[in-house]
XYZ file of C-alpha atoms in Angstrom:
241
model
C 18.137 0.629 23.649
C 15.617 1.485 20.962
C 17.882 1.031 17.972
C 16.491 -1.469 15.558
C 18.530 -4.606 15.886
C 19.562 -6.232 12.632
C 17.568 -9.305 11.777
C 19.339 -12.565 12.560
C 20.895 -13.994 9.451
C 21.199 -17.573 8.297
C 24.882 -18.447 7.732
C 24.135 -19.600 4.167
C 22.030 -16.576 3.244
C 23.835 -13.619 4.787
C 22.829 -10.520 2.868
C 19.859 -12.214 1.237
C 18.031 -11.888 4.546
C 19.428 -8.424 5.204
C 18.193 -7.144 1.849
C 15.202 -9.462 1.412
C 12.784 -6.555 1.028
C 14.808 -5.003 -1.789
C 15.325 -8.345 -3.573
C 11.685 -9.412 -3.437
C 10.324 -5.960 -4.233
C 12.774 -5.264 -7.046
C 12.637 -8.807 -8.444
C 8.854 -9.005 -8.502
C 8.498 -5.582 -10.082
C 11.172 -6.401 -12.659
C 9.434 -9.628 -13.714
C 6.047 -7.943 -13.879
C 7.375 -4.935 -15.803
C 8.977 -6.905 -18.626
C 6.411 -9.681 -18.787
C 3.721 -7.028 -19.122
C 5.373 -6.126 -22.428
C 5.339 -9.771 -23.534
C 1.730 -10.277 -22.410
C 0.633 -7.034 -24.034
C 2.074 -8.025 -27.406
C 0.681 -11.527 -27.028
C -2.747 -10.062 -26.381
C -2.564 -7.702 -29.341
C -3.746 -9.308 -32.555
C -3.103 -6.317 -34.812
C -1.814 -6.965 -38.332
C 1.954 -6.964 -38.559
C 2.643 -7.688 -34.921
C 3.999 -11.148 -35.713
C 6.536 -9.736 -38.177
C 8.098 -7.303 -35.728
C 7.182 -9.158 -32.568
C 10.649 -10.096 -31.337
C 12.136 -6.696 -32.164
C 9.230 -4.860 -30.561
C 9.234 -7.013 -27.438
C 12.989 -6.641 -26.983
C 12.961 -2.919 -27.752
C 10.158 -2.051 -25.366
C 11.136 -4.744 -22.861
C 14.778 -3.689 -22.511
C 13.884 0.005 -22.509
C 11.395 -0.535 -19.708
C 13.731 -2.908 -17.884
C 16.609 -0.456 -17.566
C 14.574 2.721 -17.258
C 12.363 1.299 -14.525
C 15.318 -0.459 -12.890
C 17.193 2.818 -12.530
C 14.010 4.505 -11.321
C 13.416 1.799 -8.725
C 17.002 1.881 -7.481
C 17.096 5.656 -7.229
C 13.651 5.690 -5.626
C 14.836 3.297 -2.922
C 17.986 5.413 -2.442
C 16.091 8.696 -2.119
C 13.407 7.177 0.098
C 15.931 5.897 2.620
C 17.878 9.169 2.469
C 14.650 10.983 3.324
C 14.070 8.607 6.243
C 17.570 9.337 7.525
C 17.038 13.099 7.274
C 13.619 12.954 8.939
C 14.868 10.819 11.801
C 17.892 13.028 12.456
C 15.757 16.178 12.463
C 13.170 14.676 14.818
C 15.841 13.213 17.099
C 17.620 16.566 17.315
C 14.332 18.237 18.279
C 13.579 15.614 20.946
C 17.119 15.875 22.300
C 16.781 19.640 22.550
C 13.564 19.221 24.526
C 15.228 16.625 26.766
C 17.959 19.146 27.591
C 15.715 22.207 27.968
C 12.678 20.652 29.675
C 13.853 17.384 31.240
C 10.912 17.186 33.651
C 8.341 17.360 30.872
C 10.211 14.786 28.821
C 10.534 12.543 31.860
C 6.775 12.768 32.365
C 6.182 11.795 28.718
C 8.526 8.848 29.004
C 6.990 7.750 32.306
C 3.566 7.733 30.672
C 4.912 5.590 27.850
C 6.466 3.144 30.303
C 3.275 2.912 32.332
C 1.449 2.086 29.128
C 3.856 -0.839 28.718
C 2.907 -2.232 32.105
C 5.405 -0.659 34.518
C 4.099 0.513 37.835
C 3.937 4.300 38.336
C 6.897 4.116 40.714
C 9.084 2.044 38.393
C 8.137 4.210 35.405
C 9.069 7.380 37.308
C 12.383 5.913 38.452
C 13.284 4.688 34.961
C 12.385 7.964 33.285
C 14.393 9.828 35.925
C 17.450 7.799 35.005
C 16.981 8.516 31.298
C 16.866 12.279 31.891
C 20.621 11.976 32.389
C 20.925 10.446 28.915
C 19.098 12.818 26.521
C 20.139 10.927 23.375
C 18.668 7.660 24.619
C 15.558 9.418 25.928
C 15.019 11.120 22.576
C 15.322 7.804 20.728
C 12.922 6.050 23.079
C 10.261 8.749 22.817
C 10.541 8.813 19.021
C 10.307 5.048 18.762
C 7.310 4.716 21.053
C 5.302 7.802 20.119
C 5.924 8.018 16.387
C 7.320 4.606 15.422
C 10.474 6.225 14.029
C 13.610 4.178 14.595
C 17.239 4.884 13.863
C 17.892 3.887 10.214
C 21.653 4.436 10.385
C 22.257 0.712 9.996
C 20.751 0.851 6.496
C 22.756 2.218 3.594
C 20.752 4.099 0.931
C 23.358 3.252 -1.704
C 23.386 -0.478 -0.899
C 19.599 -0.694 -0.671
C 19.239 1.069 -4.015
C 21.879 -1.172 -5.599
C 20.198 -4.367 -4.406
C 16.829 -3.141 -5.672
C 18.311 -2.288 -9.071
C 20.242 -5.579 -9.341
C 17.191 -7.671 -8.410
C 15.020 -5.738 -10.852
C 17.432 -6.266 -13.757
C 18.247 -9.903 -12.915
C 14.681 -11.168 -12.545
C 13.222 -8.721 -15.046
C 15.429 -10.047 -17.839
C 13.970 -13.569 -17.545
C 10.777 -13.022 -19.643
C 12.896 -11.551 -22.459
C 15.417 -14.394 -22.722
C 13.337 -16.522 -25.154
C 13.042 -13.525 -27.486
C 16.822 -13.143 -27.435
C 17.289 -16.787 -28.420
C 14.421 -17.537 -30.812
C 12.201 -15.933 -33.422
C 8.902 -14.508 -32.241
C 6.344 -17.281 -32.468
C 3.568 -18.622 -30.299
C 6.084 -21.126 -28.917
C 8.411 -18.277 -27.937
C 5.621 -16.618 -26.002
C 4.882 -19.909 -24.261
C 8.553 -20.247 -23.327
C 8.488 -16.713 -21.958
C 5.413 -17.534 -19.875
C 7.096 -20.684 -18.561
C 10.339 -18.840 -17.760
C 8.380 -16.115 -15.987
C 6.498 -18.667 -13.915
C 9.736 -20.389 -12.920
C 11.308 -17.029 -11.965
C 8.307 -16.128 -9.814
C 8.434 -19.515 -8.078
C 12.175 -19.131 -7.436
C 11.611 -15.660 -6.044
C 8.884 -17.005 -3.784
C 11.176 -19.831 -2.636
C 13.909 -17.307 -1.880
C 11.442 -15.302 0.183
C 10.313 -18.449 1.998
C 13.861 -19.668 2.716
C 15.018 -16.285 3.975
C 11.963 -15.238 5.975
C 10.727 -18.538 7.365
C 7.140 -17.835 6.276
C 4.868 -20.680 5.226
C 5.905 -22.110 1.861
C 2.503 -21.888 0.196
C 2.098 -18.276 1.262
C 5.545 -17.118 0.107
C 5.347 -18.833 -3.264
C 1.600 -18.432 -3.769
C 1.530 -14.670 -3.118
C 4.513 -14.054 -5.377
C 3.075 -16.079 -8.263
C -0.402 -14.604 -7.764
C 0.859 -11.015 -8.016
C 2.729 -11.803 -11.230
C -0.235 -13.659 -12.700
C -2.708 -10.863 -11.995
C -0.429 -8.284 -13.622
C 0.122 -10.548 -16.646
C -3.608 -11.074 -17.112
C -4.225 -7.328 -16.927
C -1.491 -6.622 -19.491
C -2.794 -9.359 -21.807
C -6.319 -7.976 -21.510
C -5.216 -4.447 -22.325
C -3.260 -5.685 -25.338
C -6.234 -7.717 -26.530
C -8.622 -4.764 -26.170
C -6.314 -2.263 -27.888
C -4.945 -4.554 -30.593
C -7.883 -6.877 -31.085
């Protein structure tokens, strides 16, 4: 009854909606991580930067891309594993209480139900029924008192994989011009343009999958990337200028 129902999916999007959080989070962080390298080198005006620009950008960019991508994927994996472990431990404790002290648990559940608008009589009758189903009672009390919900429908491995894949896919975009051309001011401009396009596409993906307002989905995504780029450029300018 309290299990978190999977979000309805659009037939053309499927897993994009199911893993929207991982795609947006990983994609945005990937773009910001690698473009910060580009912006930092663009902001630095130190002697010799132009000569080793492409090599330096690719070296630091790819190193950060894969190191941070693995870190992000494993972080998502471990975070969800911890959520699973916490929920199971708390549910086992609540189930034990439901079996050992059913009257006290029924009183707790009745209070919760009254808070949701049920009359005292209906709340008492409903909680009395749930005393015969300790697993369901434990889940309901956890969901309503602590906000914890059963995460068994989410796979730590899949979530981590989607985060990693989104990070690498979108994070590689700012580096593509440096793979194709020599490091010049035009290459940096191409990288900025490619980054902007990637952020817009990511925002459009978020909008199409979530149904949020278009300007908000795209605007927030682009704004976050822009702020991070400006900060990285400023740091590079201060240190290298």
